[in-house]
PDB file of C-alpha atoms and ligand atoms in Angstrom:
ATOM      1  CA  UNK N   1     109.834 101.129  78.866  1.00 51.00           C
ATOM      2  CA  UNK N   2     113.238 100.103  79.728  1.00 52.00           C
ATOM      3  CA  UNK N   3     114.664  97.970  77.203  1.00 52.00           C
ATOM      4  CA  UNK N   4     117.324  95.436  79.156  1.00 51.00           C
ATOM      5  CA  UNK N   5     118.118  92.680  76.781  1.00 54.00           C
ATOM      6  CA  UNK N   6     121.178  91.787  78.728  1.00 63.00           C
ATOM      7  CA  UNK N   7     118.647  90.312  81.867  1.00 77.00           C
ATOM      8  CA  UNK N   8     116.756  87.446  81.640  1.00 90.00           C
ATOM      9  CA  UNK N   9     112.756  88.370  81.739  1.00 96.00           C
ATOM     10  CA  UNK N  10     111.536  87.835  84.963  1.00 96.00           C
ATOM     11  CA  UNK N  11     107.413  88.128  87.081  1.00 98.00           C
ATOM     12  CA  UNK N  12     107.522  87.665  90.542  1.00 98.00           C
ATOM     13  CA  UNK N  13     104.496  86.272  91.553  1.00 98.00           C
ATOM     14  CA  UNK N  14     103.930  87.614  94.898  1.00 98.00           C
ATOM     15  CA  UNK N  15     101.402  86.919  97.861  1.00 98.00           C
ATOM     16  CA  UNK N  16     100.195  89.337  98.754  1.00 98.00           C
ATOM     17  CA  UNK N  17      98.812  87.764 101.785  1.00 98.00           C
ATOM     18  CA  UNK N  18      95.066  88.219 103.432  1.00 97.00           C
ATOM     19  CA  UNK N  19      94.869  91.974 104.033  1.00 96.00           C
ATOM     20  CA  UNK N  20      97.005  92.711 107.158  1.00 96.00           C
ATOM     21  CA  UNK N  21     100.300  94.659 105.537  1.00 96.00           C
ATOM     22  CA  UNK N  22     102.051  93.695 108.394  1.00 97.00           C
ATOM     23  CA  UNK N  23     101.370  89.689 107.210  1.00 97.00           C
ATOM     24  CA  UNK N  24     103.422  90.179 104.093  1.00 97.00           C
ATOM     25  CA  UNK N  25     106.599  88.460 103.971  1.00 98.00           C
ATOM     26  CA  UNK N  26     110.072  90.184 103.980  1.00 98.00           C
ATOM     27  CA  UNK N  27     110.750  88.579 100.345  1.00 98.00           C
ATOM     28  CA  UNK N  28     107.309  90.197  99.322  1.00 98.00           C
ATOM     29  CA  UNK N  29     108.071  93.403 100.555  1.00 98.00           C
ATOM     30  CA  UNK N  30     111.384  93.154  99.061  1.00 98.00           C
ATOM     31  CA  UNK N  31     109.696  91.887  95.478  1.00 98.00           C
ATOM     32  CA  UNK N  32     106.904  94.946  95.555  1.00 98.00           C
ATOM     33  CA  UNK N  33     109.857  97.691  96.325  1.00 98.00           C
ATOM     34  CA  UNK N  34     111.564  96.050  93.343  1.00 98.00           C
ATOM     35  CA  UNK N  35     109.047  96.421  90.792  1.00 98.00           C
ATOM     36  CA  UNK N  36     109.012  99.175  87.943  1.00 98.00           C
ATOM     37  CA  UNK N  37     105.304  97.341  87.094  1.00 98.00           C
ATOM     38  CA  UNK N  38     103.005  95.977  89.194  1.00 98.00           C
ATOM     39  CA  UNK N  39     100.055  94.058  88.294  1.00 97.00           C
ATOM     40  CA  UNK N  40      97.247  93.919  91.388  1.00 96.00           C
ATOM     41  CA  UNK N  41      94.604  91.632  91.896  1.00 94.00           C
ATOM     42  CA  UNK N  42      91.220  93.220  93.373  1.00 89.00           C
ATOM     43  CA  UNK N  43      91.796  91.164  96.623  1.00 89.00           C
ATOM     44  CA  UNK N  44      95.081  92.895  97.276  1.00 93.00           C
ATOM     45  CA  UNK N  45      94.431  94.962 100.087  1.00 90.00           C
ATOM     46  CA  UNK N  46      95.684  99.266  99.534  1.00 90.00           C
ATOM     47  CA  UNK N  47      97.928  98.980 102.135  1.00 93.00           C
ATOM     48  CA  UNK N  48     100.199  96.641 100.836  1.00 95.00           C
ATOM     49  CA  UNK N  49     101.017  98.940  97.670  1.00 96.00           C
ATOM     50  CA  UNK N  50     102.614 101.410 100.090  1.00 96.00           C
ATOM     51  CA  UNK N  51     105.805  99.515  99.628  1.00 97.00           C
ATOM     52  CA  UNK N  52     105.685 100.376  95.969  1.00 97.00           C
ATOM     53  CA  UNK N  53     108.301 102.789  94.613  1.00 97.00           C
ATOM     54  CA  UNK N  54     106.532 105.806  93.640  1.00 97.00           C
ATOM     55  CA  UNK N  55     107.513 105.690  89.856  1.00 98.00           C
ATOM     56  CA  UNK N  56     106.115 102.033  89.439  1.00 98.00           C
ATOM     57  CA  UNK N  57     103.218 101.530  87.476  1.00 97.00           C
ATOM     58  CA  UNK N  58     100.324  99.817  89.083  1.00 97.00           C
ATOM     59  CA  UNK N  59      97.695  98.290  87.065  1.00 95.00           C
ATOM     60  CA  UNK N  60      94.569  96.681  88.861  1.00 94.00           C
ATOM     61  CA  UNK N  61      93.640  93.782  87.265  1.00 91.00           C
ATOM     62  CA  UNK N  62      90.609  92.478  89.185  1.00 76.00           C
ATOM     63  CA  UNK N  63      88.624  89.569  88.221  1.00 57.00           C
ATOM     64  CA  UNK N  64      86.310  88.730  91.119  1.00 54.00           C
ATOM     65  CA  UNK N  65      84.115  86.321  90.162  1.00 46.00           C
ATOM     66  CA  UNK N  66      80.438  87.760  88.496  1.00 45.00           C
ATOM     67  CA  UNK N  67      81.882  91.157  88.334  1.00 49.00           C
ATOM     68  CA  UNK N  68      83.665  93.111  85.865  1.00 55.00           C
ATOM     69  CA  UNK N  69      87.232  91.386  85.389  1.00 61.00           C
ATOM     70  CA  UNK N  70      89.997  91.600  83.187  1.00 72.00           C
ATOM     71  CA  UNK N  71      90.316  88.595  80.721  1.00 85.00           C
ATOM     72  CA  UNK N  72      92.655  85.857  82.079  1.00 87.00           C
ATOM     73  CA  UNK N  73      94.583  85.791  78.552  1.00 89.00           C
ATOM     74  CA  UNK N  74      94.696  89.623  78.834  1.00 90.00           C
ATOM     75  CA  UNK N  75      96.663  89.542  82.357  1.00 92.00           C
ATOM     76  CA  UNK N  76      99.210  86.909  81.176  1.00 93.00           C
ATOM     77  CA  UNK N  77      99.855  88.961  78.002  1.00 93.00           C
ATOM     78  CA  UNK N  78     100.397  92.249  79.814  1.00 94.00           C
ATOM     79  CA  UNK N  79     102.766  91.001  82.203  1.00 95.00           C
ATOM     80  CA  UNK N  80     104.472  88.667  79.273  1.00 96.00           C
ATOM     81  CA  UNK N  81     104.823  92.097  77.408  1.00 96.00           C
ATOM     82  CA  UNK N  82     106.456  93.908  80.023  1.00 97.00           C
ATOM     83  CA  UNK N  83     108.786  91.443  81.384  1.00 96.00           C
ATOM     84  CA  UNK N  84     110.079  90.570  78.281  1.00 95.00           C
ATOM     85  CA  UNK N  85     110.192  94.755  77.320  1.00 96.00           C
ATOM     86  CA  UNK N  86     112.990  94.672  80.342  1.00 96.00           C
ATOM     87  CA  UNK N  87     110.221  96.143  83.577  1.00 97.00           C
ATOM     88  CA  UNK N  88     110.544  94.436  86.695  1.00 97.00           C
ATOM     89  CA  UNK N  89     107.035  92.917  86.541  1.00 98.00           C
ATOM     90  CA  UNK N  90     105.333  92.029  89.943  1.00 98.00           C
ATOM     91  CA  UNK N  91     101.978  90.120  89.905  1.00 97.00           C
ATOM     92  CA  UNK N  92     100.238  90.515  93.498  1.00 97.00           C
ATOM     93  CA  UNK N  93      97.818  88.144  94.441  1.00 96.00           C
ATOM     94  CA  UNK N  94      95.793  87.880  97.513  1.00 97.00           C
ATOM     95  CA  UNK N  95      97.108  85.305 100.072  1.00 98.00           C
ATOM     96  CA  UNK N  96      99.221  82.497  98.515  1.00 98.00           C
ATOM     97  CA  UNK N  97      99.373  82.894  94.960  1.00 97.00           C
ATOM     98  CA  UNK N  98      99.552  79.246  94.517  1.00 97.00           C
ATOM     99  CA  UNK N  99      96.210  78.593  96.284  1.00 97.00           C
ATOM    100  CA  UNK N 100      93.595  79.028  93.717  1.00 94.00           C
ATOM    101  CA  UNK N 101      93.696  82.406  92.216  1.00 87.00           C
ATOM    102  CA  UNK N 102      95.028  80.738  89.336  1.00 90.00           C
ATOM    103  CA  UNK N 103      99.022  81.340  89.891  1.00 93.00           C
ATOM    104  CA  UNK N 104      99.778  78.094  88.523  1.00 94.00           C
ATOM    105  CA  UNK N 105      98.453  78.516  85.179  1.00 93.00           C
ATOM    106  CA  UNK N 106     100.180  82.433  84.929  1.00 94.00           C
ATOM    107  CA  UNK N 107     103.257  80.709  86.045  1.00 95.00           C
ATOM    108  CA  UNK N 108     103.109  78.143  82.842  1.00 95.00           C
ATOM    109  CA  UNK N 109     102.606  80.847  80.596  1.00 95.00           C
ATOM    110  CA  UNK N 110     105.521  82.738  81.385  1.00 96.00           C
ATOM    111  CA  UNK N 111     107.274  79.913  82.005  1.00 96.00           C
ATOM    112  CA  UNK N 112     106.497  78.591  78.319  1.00 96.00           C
ATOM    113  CA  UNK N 113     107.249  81.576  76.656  1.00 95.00           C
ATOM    114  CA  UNK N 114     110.973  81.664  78.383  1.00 95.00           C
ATOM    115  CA  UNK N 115     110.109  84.426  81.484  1.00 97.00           C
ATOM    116  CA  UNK N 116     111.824  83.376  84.636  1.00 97.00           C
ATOM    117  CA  UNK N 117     109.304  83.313  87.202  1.00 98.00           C
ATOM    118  CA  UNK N 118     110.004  83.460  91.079  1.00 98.00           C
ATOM    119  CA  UNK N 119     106.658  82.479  93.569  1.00 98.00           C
ATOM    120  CA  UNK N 120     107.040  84.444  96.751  1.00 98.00           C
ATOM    121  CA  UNK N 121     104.344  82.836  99.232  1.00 98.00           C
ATOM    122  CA  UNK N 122     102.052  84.510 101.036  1.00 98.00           C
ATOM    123  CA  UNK N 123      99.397  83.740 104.181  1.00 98.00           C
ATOM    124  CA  UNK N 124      96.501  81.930 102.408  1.00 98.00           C
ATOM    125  CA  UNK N 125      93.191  83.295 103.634  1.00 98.00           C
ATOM    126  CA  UNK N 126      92.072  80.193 105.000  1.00 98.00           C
ATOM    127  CA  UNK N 127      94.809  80.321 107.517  1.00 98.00           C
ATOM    128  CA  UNK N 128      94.115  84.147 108.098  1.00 98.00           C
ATOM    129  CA  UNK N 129      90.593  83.209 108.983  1.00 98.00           C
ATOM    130  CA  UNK N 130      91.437  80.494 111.386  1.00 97.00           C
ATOM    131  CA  UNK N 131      93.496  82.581 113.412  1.00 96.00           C
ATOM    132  CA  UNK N 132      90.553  85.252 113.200  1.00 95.00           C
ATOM    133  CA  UNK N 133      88.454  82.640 114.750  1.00 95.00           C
ATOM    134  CA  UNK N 134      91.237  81.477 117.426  1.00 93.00           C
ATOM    135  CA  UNK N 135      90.691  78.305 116.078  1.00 94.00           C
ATOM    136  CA  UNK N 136      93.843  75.593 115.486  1.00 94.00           C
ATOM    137  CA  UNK N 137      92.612  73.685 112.623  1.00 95.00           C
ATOM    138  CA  UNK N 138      94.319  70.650 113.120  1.00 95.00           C
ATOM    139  CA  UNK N 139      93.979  70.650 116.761  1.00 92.00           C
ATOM    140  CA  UNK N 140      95.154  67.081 117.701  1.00 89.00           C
ATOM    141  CA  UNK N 141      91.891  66.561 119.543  1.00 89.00           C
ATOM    142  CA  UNK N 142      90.151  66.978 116.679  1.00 91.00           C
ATOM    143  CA  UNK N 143      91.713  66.624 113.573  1.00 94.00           C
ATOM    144  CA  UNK N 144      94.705  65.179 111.752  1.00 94.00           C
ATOM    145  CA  UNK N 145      94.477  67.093 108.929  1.00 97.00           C
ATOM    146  CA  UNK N 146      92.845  70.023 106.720  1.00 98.00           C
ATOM    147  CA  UNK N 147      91.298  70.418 102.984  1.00 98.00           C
ATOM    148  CA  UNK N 148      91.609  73.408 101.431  1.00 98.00           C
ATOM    149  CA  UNK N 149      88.542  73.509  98.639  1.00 97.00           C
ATOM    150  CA  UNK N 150      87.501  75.916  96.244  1.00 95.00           C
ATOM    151  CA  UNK N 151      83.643  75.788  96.253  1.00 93.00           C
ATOM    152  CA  UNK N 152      84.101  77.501  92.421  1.00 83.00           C
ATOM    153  CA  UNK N 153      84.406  74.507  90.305  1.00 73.00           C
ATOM    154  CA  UNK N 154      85.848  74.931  87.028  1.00 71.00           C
ATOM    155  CA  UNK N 155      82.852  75.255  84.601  1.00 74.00           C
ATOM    156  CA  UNK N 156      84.156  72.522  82.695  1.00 77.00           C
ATOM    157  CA  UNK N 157      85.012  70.581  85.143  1.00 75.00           C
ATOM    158  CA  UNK N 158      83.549  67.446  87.483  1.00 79.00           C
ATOM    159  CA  UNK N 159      81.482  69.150  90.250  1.00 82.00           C
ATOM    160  CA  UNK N 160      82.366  69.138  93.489  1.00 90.00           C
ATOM    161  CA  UNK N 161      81.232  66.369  95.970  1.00 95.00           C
ATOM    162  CA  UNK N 162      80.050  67.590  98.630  1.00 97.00           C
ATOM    163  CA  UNK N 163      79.311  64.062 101.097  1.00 97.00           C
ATOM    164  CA  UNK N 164      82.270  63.050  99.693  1.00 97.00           C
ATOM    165  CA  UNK N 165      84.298  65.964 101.365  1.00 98.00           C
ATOM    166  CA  UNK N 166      82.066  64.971 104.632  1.00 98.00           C
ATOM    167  CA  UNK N 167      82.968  61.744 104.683  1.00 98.00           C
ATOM    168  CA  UNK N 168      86.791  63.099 104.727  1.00 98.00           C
ATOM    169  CA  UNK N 169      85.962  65.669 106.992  1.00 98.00           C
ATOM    170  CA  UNK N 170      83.605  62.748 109.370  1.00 97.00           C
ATOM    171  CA  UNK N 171      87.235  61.581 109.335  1.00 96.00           C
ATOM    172  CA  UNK N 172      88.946  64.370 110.917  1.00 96.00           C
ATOM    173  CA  UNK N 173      89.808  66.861 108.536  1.00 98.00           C
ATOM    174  CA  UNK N 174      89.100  69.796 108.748  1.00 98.00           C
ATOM    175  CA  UNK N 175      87.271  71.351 105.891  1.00 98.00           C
ATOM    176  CA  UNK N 176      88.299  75.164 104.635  1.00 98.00           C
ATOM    177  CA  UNK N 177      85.904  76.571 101.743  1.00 98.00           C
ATOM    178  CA  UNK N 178      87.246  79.252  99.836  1.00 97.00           C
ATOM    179  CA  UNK N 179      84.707  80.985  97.490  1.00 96.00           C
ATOM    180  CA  UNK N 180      82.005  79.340  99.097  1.00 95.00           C
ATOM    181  CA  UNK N 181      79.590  81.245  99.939  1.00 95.00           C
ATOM    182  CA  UNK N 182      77.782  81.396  96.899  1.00 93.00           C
ATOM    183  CA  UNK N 183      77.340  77.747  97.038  1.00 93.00           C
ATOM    184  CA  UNK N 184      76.063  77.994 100.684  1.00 96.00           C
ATOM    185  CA  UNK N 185      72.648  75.672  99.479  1.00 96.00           C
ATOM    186  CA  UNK N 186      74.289  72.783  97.590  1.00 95.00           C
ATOM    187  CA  UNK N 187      77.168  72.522  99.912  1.00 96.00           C
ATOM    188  CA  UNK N 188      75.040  72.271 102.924  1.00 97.00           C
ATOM    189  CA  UNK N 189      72.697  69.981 101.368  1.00 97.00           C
ATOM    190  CA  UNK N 190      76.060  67.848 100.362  1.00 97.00           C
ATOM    191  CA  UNK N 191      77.824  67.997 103.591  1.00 98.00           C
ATOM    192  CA  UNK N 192      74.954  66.990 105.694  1.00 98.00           C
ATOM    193  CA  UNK N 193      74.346  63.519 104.048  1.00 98.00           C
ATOM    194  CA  UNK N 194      78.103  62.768 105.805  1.00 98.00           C
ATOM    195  CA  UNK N 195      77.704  65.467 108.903  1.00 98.00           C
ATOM    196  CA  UNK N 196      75.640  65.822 111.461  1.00 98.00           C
ATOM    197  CA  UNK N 197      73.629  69.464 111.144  1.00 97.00           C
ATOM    198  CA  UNK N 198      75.172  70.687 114.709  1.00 96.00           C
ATOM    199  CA  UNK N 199      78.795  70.050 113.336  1.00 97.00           C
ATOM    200  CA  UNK N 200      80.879  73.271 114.300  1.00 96.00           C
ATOM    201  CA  UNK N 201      80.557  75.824 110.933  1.00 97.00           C
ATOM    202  CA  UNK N 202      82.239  79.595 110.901  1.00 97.00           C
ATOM    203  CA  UNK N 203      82.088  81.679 108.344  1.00 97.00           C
ATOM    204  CA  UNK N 204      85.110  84.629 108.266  1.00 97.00           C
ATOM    205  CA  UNK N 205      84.823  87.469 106.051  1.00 97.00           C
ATOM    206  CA  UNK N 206      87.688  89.831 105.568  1.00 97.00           C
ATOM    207  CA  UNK N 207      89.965  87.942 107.434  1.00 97.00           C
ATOM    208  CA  UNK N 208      92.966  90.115 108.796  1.00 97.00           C
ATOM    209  CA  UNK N 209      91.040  93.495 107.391  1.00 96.00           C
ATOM    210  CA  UNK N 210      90.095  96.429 109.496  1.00 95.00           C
ATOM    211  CA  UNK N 211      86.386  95.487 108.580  1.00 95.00           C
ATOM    212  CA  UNK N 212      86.403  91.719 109.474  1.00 96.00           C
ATOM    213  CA  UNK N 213      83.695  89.541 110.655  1.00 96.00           C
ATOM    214  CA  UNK N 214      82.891  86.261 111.477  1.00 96.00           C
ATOM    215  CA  UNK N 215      79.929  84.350 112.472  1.00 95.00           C
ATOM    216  CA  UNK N 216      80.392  80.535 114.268  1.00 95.00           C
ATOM    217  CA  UNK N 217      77.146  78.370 113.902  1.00 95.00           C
ATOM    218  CA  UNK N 218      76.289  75.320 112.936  1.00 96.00           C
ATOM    219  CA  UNK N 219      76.313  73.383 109.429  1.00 98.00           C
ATOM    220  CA  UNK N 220      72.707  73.100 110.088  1.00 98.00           C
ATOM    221  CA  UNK N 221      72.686  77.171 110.834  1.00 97.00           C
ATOM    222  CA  UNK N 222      74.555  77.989 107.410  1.00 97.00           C
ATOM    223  CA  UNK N 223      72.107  79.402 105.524  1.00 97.00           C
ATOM    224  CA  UNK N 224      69.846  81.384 108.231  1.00 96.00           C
ATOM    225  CA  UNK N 225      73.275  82.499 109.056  1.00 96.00           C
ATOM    226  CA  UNK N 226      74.354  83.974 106.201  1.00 96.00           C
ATOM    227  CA  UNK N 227      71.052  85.342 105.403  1.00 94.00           C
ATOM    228  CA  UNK N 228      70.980  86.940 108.578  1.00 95.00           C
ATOM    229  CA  UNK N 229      74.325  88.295 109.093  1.00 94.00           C
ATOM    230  CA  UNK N 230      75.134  89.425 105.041  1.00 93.00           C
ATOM    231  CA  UNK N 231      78.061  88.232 105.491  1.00 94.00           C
ATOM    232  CA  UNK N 232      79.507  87.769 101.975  1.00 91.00           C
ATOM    233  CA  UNK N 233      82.799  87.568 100.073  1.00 91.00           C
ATOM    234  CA  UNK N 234      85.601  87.601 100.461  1.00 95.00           C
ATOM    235  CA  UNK N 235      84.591  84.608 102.755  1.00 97.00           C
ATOM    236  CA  UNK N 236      86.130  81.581 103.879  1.00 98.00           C
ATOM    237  CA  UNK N 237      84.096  78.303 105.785  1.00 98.00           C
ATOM    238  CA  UNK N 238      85.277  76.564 108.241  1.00 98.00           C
ATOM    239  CA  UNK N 239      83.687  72.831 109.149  1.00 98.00           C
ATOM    240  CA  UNK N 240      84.764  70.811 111.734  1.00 97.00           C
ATOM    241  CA  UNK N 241      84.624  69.739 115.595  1.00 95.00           C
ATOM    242  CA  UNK N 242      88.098  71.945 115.954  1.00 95.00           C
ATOM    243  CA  UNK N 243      85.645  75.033 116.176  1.00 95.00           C
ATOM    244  CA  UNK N 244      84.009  73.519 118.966  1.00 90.00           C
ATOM    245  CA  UNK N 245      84.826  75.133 122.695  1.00 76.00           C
ATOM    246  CA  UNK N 246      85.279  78.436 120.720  1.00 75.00           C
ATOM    247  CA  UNK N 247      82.373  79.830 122.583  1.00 60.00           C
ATOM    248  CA  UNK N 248      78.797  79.738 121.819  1.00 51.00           C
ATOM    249  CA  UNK N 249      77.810  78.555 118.900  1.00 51.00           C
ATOM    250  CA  UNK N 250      75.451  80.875 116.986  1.00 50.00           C
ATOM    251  CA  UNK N 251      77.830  84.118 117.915  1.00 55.00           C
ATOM    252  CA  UNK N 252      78.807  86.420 115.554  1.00 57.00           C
ATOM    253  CA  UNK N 253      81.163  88.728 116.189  1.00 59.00           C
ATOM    254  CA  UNK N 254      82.970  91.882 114.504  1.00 53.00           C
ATOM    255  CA  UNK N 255      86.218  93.095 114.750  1.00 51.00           C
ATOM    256  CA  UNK N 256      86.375  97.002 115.560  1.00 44.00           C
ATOM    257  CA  UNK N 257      88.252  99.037 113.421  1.00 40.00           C
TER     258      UNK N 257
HETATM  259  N1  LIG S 301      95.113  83.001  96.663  1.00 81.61           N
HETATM  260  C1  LIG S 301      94.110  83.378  97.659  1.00 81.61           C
HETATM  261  C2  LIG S 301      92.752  82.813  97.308  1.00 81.61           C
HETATM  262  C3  LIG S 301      92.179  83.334  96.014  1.00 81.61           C
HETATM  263  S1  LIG S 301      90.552  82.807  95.746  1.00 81.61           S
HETATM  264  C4  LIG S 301      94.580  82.938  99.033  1.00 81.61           C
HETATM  265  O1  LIG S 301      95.533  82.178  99.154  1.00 81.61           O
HETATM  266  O2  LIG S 301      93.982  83.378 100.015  1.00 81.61           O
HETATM  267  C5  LIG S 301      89.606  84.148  96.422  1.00 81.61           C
HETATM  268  C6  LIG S 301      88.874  83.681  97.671  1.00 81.61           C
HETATM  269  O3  LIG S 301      89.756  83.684  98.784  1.00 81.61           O
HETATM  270  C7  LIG S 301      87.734  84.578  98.111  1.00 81.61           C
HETATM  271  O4  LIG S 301      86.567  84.349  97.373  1.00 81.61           O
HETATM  272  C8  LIG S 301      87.575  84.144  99.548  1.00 81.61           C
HETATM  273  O5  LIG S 301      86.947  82.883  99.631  1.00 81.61           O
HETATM  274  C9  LIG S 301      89.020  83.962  99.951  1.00 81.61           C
HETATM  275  N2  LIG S 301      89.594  85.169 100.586  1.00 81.61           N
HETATM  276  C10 LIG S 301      90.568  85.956 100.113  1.00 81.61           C
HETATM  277  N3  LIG S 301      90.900  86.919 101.005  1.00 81.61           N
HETATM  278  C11 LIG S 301      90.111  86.718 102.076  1.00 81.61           C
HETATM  279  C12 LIG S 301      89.979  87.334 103.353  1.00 81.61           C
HETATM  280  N4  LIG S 301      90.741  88.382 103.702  1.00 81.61           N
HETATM  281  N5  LIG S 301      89.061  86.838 104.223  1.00 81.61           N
HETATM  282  C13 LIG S 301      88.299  85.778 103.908  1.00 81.61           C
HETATM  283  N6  LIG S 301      88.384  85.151 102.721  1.00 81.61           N
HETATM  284  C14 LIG S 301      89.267  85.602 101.821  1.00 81.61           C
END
């Protein structure tokens, strides 16, 4: 450990974006060569770590959801501990770290116990799947606007509402689902008491990765979809008449590597 008392204690929180390498942002790039620690989510994809110096220390710290994790408390401790020991600590998270992934709450740690914290954005994978898809999701044709939702309520939270999110997206918004797949039944059952069950649905797995697919159905289609393809997460939905004209609905498609 280099002890640095002169510096103030810093984390870069840095997205990491959806997979690509060549989606990361200069500033990210800039952040990861930086770093004497970094601190890697499991949805950080390998190639992005080739910016890393080769004396940094990289510690994976995945916590994908139903699989072995690292405590929450645990991450924000380790990376308190070694900013304030002097390292240059970068946290990578897939896409945006402010959307879900829970940068907001790391950032109000540090914050709170005096670490300076800089938020270098990164693509979200909702937009990474929409481009995977060719689809603009607030075509004006279509939409006037777009929800990103996290389909993995807090536990102690309100549930989601589903028709409620319908009605909205009945409205013109387009509806993006991240973490959603495992809630394929209730949100389908949810969404149709707004939507119509032949209302444009895509699901995109590994959005920007050598090993993506997608399949565009219907919301009626979800589940015999999923079932069907295994597609499965990382996975985003996308609802909404801007997927319409994308070409036949019921297509599935995969990227070659
Ligand atoms: N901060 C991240 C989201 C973290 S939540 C971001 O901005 O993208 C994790 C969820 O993101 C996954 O369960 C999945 O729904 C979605 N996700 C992340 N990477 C993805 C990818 N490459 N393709 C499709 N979905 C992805």
């Amino acid at each position: 450990m280099n002890a640095r008392p002169e510096t103030t204690p810093k984390v870069w929180l840095v997205g990491a974006g959806p997979g690509d390498p060549e989606l990361l942002t200069l500033k990210a790039v800039r952040a990861i060569r930086g770093a004497t620690v970094l601190l890697v989510d499991d949805l950080v994809a390998g190639g992005v770590l080739k910016y890393a110096r080769k004396s940094a220390r990289i510690v994976h710290v995945g916590k994908r959801g139903g699989c072995r994790s690292t405590p929450q408390a645990f991450i924000e401790q380790l990376m308190l501990r070694e900013a304030l020991a002097g390292e240059r600590v970068v946290r990578l998270k897939g896409g945006d770290p402010f959307v879900f992934g829970r940068g907001g709450e790391e950032a109000e740690t540090l914050r709170a116990h005096g670490v300076e914290v800089e938020v270098v954005n990164g693509i979200t994978a909702g937009l990474a799947a929409a481009t995977a898809l060719g689809a603009p999701l607030t075509h004006r044709e279509h939409a006037h606007g777009v929800m990103f939702v996290t389909g993995h309520a807090k536990e102690d939270g309100p549930a989601l509402d589903w028709a409620v999110l319908g009605a909205a997206a009945a409205q013109g918004l387009t509806l993006v689902v991240y973490m959603g797949v495992a809630q394929a039944a209730t949100l389908q059952a949810g969404l149709r008491r707004a939507l119509p069950g032949c209302t444009p649905l895509a699901i995109v797995q590994s959005a920007s990765r050598p090993e993506q697919r997608h399949a565009v159905t219907t919301l009626g289609g979800l589940l015999d979809t999923l079932a069907r393809e295994r597609l499965g997460s990382p996975a985003v939905l996308i609802v909404g008449e801007v997927l319409r004209g994308l070409g036949a609905l019921n297509a599935v498609q995969r990227t070659a590597a």
